[in-house]
PDB file of C-alpha atoms in Angstrom:
ATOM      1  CA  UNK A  26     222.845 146.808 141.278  1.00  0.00           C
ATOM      2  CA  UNK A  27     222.345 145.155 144.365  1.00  0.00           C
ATOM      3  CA  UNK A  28     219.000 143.364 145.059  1.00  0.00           C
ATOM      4  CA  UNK A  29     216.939 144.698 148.262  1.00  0.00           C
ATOM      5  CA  UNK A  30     213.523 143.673 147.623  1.00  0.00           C
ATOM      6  CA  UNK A  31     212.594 140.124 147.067  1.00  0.00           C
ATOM      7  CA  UNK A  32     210.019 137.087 147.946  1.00  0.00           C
ATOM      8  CA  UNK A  33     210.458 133.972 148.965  1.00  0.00           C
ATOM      9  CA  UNK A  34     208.098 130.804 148.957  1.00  0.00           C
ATOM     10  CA  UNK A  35     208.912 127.143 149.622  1.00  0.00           C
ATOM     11  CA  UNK A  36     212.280 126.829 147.308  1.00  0.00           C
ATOM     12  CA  UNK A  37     212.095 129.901 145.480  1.00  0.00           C
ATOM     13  CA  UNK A  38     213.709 133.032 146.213  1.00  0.00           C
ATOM     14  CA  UNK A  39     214.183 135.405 143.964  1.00  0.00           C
ATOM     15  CA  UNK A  40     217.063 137.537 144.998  1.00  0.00           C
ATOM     16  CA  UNK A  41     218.974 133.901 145.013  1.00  0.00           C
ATOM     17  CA  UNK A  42     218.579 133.415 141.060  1.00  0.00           C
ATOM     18  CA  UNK A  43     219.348 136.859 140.482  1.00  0.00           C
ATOM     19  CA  UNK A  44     215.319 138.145 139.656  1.00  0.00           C
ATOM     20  CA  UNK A  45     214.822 142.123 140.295  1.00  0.00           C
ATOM     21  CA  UNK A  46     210.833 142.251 142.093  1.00  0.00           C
ATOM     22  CA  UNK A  47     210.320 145.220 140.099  1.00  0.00           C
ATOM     23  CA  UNK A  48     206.436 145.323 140.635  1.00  0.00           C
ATOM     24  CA  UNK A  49     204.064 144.552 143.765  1.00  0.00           C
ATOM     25  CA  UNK A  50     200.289 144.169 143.174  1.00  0.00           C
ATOM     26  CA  UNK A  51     198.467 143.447 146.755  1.00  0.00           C
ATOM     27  CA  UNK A  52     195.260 145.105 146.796  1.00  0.00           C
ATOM     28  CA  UNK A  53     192.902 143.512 150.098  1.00  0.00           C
ATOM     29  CA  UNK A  54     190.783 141.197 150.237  1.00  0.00           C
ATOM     30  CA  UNK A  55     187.206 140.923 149.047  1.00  0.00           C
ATOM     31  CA  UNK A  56     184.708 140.752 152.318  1.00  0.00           C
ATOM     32  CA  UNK A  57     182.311 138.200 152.301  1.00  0.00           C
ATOM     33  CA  UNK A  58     178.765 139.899 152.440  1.00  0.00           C
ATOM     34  CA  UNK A  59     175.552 138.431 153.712  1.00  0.00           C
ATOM     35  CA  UNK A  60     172.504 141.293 152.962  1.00  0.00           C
ATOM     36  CA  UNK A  61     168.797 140.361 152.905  1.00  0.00           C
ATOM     37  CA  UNK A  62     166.239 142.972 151.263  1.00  0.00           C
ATOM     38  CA  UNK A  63     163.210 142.524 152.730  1.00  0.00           C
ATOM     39  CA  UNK A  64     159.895 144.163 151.448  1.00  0.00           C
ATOM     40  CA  UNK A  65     158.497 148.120 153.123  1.00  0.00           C
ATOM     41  CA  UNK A  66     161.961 148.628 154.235  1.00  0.00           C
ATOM     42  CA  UNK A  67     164.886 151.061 152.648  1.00  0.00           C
ATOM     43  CA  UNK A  68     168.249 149.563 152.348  1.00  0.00           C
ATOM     44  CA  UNK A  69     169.400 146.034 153.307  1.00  0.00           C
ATOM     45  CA  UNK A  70     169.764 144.200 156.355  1.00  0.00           C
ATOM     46  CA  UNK A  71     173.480 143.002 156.548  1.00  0.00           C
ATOM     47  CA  UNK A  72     174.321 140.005 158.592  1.00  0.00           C
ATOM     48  CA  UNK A  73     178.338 139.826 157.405  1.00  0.00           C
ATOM     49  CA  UNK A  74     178.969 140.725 161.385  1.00  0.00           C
ATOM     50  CA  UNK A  75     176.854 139.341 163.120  1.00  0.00           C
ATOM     51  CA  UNK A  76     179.754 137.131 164.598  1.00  0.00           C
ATOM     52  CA  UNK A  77     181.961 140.222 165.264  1.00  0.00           C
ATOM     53  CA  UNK A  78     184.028 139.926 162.567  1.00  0.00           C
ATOM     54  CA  UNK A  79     184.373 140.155 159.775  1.00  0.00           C
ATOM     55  CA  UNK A  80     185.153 137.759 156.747  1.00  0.00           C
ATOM     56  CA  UNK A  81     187.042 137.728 153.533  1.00  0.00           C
ATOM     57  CA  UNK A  82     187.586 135.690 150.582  1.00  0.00           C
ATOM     58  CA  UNK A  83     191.389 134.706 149.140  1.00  0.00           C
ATOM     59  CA  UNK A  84     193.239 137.088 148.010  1.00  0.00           C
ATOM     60  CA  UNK A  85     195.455 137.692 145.053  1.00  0.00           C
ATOM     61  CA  UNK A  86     198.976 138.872 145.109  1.00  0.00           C
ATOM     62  CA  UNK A  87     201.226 139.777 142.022  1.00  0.00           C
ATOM     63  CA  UNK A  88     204.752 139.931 142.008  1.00  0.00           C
ATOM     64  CA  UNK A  89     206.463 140.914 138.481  1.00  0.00           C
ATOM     65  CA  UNK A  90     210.114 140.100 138.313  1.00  0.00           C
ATOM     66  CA  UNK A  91     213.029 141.121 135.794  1.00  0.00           C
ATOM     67  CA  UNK A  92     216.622 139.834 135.131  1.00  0.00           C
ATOM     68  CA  UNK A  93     218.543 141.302 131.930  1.00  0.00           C
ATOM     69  CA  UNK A  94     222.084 140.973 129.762  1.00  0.00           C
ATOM     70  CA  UNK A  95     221.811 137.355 129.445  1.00  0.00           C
ATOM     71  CA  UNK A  96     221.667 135.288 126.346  1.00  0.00           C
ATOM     72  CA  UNK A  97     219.369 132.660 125.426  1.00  0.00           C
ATOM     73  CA  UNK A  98     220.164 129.885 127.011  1.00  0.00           C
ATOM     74  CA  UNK A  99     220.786 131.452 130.296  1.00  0.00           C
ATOM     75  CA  UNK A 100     217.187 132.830 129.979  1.00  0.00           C
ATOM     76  CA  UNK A 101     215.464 129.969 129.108  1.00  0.00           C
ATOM     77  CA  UNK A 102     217.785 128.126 132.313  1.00  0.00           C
ATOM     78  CA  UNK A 103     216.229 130.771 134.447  1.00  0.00           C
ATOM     79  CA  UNK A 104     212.744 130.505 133.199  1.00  0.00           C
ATOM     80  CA  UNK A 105     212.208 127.060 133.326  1.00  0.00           C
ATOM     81  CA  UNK A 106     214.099 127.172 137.173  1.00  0.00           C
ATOM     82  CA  UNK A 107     211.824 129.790 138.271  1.00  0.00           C
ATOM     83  CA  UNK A 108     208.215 128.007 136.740  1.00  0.00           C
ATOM     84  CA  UNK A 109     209.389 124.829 138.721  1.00  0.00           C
ATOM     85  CA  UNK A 110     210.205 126.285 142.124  1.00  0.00           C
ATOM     86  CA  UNK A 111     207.022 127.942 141.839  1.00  0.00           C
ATOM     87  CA  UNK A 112     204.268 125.473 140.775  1.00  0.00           C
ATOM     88  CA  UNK A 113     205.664 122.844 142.905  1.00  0.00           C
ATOM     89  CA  UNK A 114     204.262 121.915 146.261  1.00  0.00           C
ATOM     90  CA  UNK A 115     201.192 122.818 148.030  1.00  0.00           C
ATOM     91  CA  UNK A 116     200.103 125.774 150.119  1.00  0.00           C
ATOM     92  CA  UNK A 117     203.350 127.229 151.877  1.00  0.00           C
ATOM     93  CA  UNK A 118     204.545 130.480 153.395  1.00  0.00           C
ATOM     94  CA  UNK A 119     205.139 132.890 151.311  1.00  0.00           C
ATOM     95  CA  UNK A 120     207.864 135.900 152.711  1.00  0.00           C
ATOM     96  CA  UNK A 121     207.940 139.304 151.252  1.00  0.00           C
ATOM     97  CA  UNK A 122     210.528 141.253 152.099  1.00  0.00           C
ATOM     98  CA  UNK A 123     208.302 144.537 151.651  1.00  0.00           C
ATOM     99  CA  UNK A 124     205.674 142.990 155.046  1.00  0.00           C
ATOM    100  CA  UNK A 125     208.805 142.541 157.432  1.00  0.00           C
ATOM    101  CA  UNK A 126     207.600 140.248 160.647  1.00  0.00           C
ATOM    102  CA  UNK A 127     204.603 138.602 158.561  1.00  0.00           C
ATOM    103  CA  UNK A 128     204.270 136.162 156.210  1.00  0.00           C
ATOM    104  CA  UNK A 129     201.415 134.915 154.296  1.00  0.00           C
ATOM    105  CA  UNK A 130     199.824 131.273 153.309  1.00  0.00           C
ATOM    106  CA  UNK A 131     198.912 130.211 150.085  1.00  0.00           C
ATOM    107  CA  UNK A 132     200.313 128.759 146.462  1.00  0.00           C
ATOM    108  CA  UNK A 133     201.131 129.927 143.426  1.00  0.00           C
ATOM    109  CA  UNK A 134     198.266 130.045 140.842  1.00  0.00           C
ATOM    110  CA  UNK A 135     200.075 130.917 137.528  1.00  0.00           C
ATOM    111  CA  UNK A 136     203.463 131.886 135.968  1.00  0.00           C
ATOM    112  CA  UNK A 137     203.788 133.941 132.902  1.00  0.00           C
ATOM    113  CA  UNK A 138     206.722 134.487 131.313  1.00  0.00           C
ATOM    114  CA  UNK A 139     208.131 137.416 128.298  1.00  0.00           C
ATOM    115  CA  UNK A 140     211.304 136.770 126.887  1.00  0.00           C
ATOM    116  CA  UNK A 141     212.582 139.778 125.173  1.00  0.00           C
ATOM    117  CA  UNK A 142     216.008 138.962 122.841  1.00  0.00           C
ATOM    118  CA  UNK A 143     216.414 142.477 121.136  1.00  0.00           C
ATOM    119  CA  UNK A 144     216.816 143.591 125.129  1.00  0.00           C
ATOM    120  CA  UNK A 145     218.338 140.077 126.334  1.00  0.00           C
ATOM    121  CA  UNK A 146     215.909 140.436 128.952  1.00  0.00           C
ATOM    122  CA  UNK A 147     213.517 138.140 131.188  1.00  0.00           C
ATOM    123  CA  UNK A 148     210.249 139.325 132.976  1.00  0.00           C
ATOM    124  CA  UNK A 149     208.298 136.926 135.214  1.00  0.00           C
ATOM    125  CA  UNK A 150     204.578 137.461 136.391  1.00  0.00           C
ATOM    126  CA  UNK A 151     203.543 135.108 139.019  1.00  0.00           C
ATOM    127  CA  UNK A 152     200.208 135.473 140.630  1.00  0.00           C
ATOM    128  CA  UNK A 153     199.464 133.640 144.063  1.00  0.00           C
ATOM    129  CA  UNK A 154     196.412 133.171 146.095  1.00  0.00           C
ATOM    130  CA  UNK A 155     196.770 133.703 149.437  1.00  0.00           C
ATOM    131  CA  UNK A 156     194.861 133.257 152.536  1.00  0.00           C
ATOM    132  CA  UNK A 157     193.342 136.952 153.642  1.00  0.00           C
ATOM    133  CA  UNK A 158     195.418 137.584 156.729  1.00  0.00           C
ATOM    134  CA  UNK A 159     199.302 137.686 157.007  1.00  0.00           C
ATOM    135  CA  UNK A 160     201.108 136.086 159.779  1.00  0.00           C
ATOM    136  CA  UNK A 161     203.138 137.276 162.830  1.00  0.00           C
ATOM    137  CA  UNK A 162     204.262 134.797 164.267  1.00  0.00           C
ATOM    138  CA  UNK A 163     206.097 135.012 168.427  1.00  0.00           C
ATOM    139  CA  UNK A 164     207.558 131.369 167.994  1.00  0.00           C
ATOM    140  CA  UNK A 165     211.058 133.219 168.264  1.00  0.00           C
ATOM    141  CA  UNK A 166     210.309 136.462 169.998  1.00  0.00           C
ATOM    142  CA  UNK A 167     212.366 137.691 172.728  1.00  0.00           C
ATOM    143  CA  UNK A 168     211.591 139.976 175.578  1.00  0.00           C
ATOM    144  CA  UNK A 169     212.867 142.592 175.079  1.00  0.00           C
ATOM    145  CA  UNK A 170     213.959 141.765 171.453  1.00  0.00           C
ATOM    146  CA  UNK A 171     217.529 140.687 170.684  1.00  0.00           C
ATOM    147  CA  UNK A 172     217.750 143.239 167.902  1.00  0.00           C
ATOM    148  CA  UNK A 173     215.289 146.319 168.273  1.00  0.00           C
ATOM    149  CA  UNK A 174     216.173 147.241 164.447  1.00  0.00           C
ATOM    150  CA  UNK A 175     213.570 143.965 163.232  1.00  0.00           C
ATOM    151  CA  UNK A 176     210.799 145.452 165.735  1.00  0.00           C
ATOM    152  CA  UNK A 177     207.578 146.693 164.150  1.00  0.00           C
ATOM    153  CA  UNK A 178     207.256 150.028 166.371  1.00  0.00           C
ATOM    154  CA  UNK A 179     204.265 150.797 164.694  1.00  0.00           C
ATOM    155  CA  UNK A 180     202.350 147.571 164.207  1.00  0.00           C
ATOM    156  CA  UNK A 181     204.009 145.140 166.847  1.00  0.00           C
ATOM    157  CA  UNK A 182     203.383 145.461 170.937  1.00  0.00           C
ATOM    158  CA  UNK A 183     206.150 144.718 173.447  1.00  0.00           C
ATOM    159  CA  UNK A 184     205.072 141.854 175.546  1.00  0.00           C
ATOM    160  CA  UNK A 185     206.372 139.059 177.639  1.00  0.00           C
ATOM    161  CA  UNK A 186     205.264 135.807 175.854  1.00  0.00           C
ATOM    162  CA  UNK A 187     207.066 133.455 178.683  1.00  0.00           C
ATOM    163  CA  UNK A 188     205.918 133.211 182.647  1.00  0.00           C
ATOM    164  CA  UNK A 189     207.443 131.313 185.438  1.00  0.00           C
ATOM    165  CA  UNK A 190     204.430 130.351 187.562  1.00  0.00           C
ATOM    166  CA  UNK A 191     204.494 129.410 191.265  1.00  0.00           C
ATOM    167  CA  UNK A 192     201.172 128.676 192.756  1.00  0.00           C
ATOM    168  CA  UNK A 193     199.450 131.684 190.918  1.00  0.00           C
ATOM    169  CA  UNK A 194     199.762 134.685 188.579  1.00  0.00           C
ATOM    170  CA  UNK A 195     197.770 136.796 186.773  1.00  0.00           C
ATOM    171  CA  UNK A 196     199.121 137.943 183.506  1.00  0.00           C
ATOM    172  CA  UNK A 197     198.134 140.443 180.602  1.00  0.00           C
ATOM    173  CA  UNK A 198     198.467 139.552 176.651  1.00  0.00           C
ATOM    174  CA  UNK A 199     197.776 141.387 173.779  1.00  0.00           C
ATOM    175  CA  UNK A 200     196.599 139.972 170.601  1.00  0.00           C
ATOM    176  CA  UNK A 201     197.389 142.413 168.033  1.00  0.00           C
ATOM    177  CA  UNK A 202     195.485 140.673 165.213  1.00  0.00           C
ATOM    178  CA  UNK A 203     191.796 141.310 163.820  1.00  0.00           C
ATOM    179  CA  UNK A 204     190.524 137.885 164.836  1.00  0.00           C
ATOM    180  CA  UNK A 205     190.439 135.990 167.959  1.00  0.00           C
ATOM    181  CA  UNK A 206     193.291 132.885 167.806  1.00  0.00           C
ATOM    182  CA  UNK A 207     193.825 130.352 169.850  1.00  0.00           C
ATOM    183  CA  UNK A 208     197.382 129.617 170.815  1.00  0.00           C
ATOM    184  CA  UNK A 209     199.916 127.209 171.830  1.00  0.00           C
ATOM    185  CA  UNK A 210     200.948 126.639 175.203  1.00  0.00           C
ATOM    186  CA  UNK A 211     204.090 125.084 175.890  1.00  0.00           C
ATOM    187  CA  UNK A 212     204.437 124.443 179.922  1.00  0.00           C
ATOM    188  CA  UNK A 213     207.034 122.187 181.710  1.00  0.00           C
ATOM    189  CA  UNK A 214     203.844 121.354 183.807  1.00  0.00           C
ATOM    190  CA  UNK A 215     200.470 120.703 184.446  1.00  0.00           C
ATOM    191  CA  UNK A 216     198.855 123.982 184.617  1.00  0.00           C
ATOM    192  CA  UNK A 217     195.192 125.407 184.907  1.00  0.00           C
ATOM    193  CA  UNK A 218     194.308 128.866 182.624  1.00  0.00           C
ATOM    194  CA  UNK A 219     191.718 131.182 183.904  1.00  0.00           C
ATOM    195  CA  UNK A 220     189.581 133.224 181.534  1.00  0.00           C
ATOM    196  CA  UNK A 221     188.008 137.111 182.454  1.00  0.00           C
ATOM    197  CA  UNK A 222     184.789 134.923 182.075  1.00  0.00           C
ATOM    198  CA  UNK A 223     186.011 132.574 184.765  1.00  0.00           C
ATOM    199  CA  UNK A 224     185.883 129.564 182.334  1.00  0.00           C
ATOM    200  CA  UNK A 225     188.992 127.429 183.398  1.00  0.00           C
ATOM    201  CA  UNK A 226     191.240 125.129 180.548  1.00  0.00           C
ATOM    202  CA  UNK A 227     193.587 122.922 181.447  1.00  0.00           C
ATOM    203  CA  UNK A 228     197.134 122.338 180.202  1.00  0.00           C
ATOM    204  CA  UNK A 229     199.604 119.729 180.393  1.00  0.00           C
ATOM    205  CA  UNK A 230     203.159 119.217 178.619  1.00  0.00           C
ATOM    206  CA  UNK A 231     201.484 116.610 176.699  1.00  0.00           C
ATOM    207  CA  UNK A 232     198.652 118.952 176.031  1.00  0.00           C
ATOM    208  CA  UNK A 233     199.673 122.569 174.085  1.00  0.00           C
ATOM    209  CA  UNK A 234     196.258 123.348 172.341  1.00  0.00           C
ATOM    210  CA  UNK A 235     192.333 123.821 173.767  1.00  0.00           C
ATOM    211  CA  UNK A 236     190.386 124.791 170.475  1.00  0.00           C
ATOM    212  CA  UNK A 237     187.968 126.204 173.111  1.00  0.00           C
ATOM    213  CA  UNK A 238     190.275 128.404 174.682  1.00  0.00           C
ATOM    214  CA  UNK A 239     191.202 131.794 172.534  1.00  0.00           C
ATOM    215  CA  UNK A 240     192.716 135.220 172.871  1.00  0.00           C
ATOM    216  CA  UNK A 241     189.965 137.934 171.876  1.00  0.00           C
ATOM    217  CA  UNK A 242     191.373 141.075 169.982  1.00  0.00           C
ATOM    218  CA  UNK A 243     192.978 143.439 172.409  1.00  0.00           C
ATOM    219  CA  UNK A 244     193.978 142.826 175.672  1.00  0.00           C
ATOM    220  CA  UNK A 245     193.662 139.974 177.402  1.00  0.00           C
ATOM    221  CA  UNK A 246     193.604 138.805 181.239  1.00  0.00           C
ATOM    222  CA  UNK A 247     194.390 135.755 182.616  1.00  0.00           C
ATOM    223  CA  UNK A 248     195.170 133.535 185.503  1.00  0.00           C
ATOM    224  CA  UNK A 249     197.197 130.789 185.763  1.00  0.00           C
ATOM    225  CA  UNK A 250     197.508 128.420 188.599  1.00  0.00           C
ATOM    226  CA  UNK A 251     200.145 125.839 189.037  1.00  0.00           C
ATOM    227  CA  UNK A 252     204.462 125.046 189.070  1.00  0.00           C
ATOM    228  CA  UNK A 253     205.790 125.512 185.208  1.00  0.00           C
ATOM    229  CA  UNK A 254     207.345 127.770 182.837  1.00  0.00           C
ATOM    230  CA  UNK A 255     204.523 128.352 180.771  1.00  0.00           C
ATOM    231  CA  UNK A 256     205.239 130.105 177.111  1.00  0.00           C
ATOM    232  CA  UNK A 257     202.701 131.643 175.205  1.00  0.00           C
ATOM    233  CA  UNK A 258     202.768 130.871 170.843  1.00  0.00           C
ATOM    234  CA  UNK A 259     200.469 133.208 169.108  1.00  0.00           C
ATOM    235  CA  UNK A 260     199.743 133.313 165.506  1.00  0.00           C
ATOM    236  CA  UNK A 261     198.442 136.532 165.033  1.00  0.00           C
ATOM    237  CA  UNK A 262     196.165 137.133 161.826  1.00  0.00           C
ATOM    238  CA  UNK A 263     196.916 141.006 160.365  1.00  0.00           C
ATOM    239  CA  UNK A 264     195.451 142.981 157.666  1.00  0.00           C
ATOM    240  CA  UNK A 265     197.688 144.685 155.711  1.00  0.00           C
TER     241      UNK A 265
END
């Protein structure tokens, strides 16, 4: 039987060493809540928003794996192969073949493992931590897309993400995430980057990121003044 659904983090993939993902466990994240009861007053005041947004803690993902018909020593191979790749390194994307376009950051916590030898059977638990937001990521995206099959019609937004300015134009982008970002600006020259609040940022080829210069949620308009091909990167943060 041919495997379809699968993960894949740093050097382990699952599909690769012949693992079935046979269970998915993502519930969301946990928000972080700031409430203050104050005296003569019903309820709580809650401050979690007062930025805007709002804010989670890690969450926990748990993927249960299975691979059967193999004797002991192929078992024990497999186990040992599969606790390594896991536990090793640090923080890493992690793909999941069921969140096509994403992929999430974090590390594995824990492996446990239950070797059955009346049923010649493995089954893997891992459990990772992983930050609250998956990841799209525009680092390849065409406009249009090479291959509308991998395009998320439903949680995705066709948009140029590459200009060729001349003096001046005005352009529209659309962060799709839940949180501002700020993004990466690749230009073949110096360029200057107008807010809708008039505040100006400049950008040179030696100079791709302005921590004080972010895409709200939504859409997003802009002017930018200069000679360069000038290619937006966008990170965007999604809950799913």
């Amino acid at each position: 039987m041919e495997i379809n659904e699968y993960i894949e983090v740093g050097a382990f993939n699952s599909k690769s060493i012949g693992l079935y993902l046979t269970d998915r466990d993502a519930p969301t994240p946990t928000e972080k809540v700031i409430t203050e009861s104050l005296d003569y007053m019903d309820g709580v005041l809650d401050f979690s928003n007062i930025t805007g947004e709002r804010f989670y803690d890690m969450r926990t993902h748990t993927f249960t794996f299975w691979a059967g018909n193999m004797d002991y020593p192929a078992r024990k191979a497999l186990e040992d192969k599969a606790k390594q790749q896991l536990m090793s390194g640090f923080e890493t994307k992690l793909y999941d073949t069921h969140d096509a376009g994403v992929y999430w950051v974090g590390k594995c916590a824990s492996v446990r493992v239950t070797d059955n030898s009346q049923a010649r059977s493995l089954t893997i638990v891992a459990v990772f931590t992983l930050h609250p937001y998956a990841i799209k990521d525009n680092t390849d995206s065409r406009y249009p897309p090479d291959n509308w099959d991998t395009f998320d019609f439903f949680n995705d937004f066709l948009q140029p993400f590459t200009f060729q300015v001349n003096d001046s134009l005005k352009v529209k982008l659309m962060n799709i995430g839940e949180t501002q970002i700020v993004p990466q600006i690749i230009t073949s020259g110096n360029i200057t980057i107008t807010n809708s609040d008039a505040q100006k940022f400049i950008f040179t080829p030696n100079k791709e990121t302005d921590y004080l210069f972010s895409l709200a949620r939504g859409m997003n308009e802009l002017t930018i003044t200069g000679s360069a091909t000038v290619r937006f990167v966008l990170k965007t943060e999604v809950m799913l």
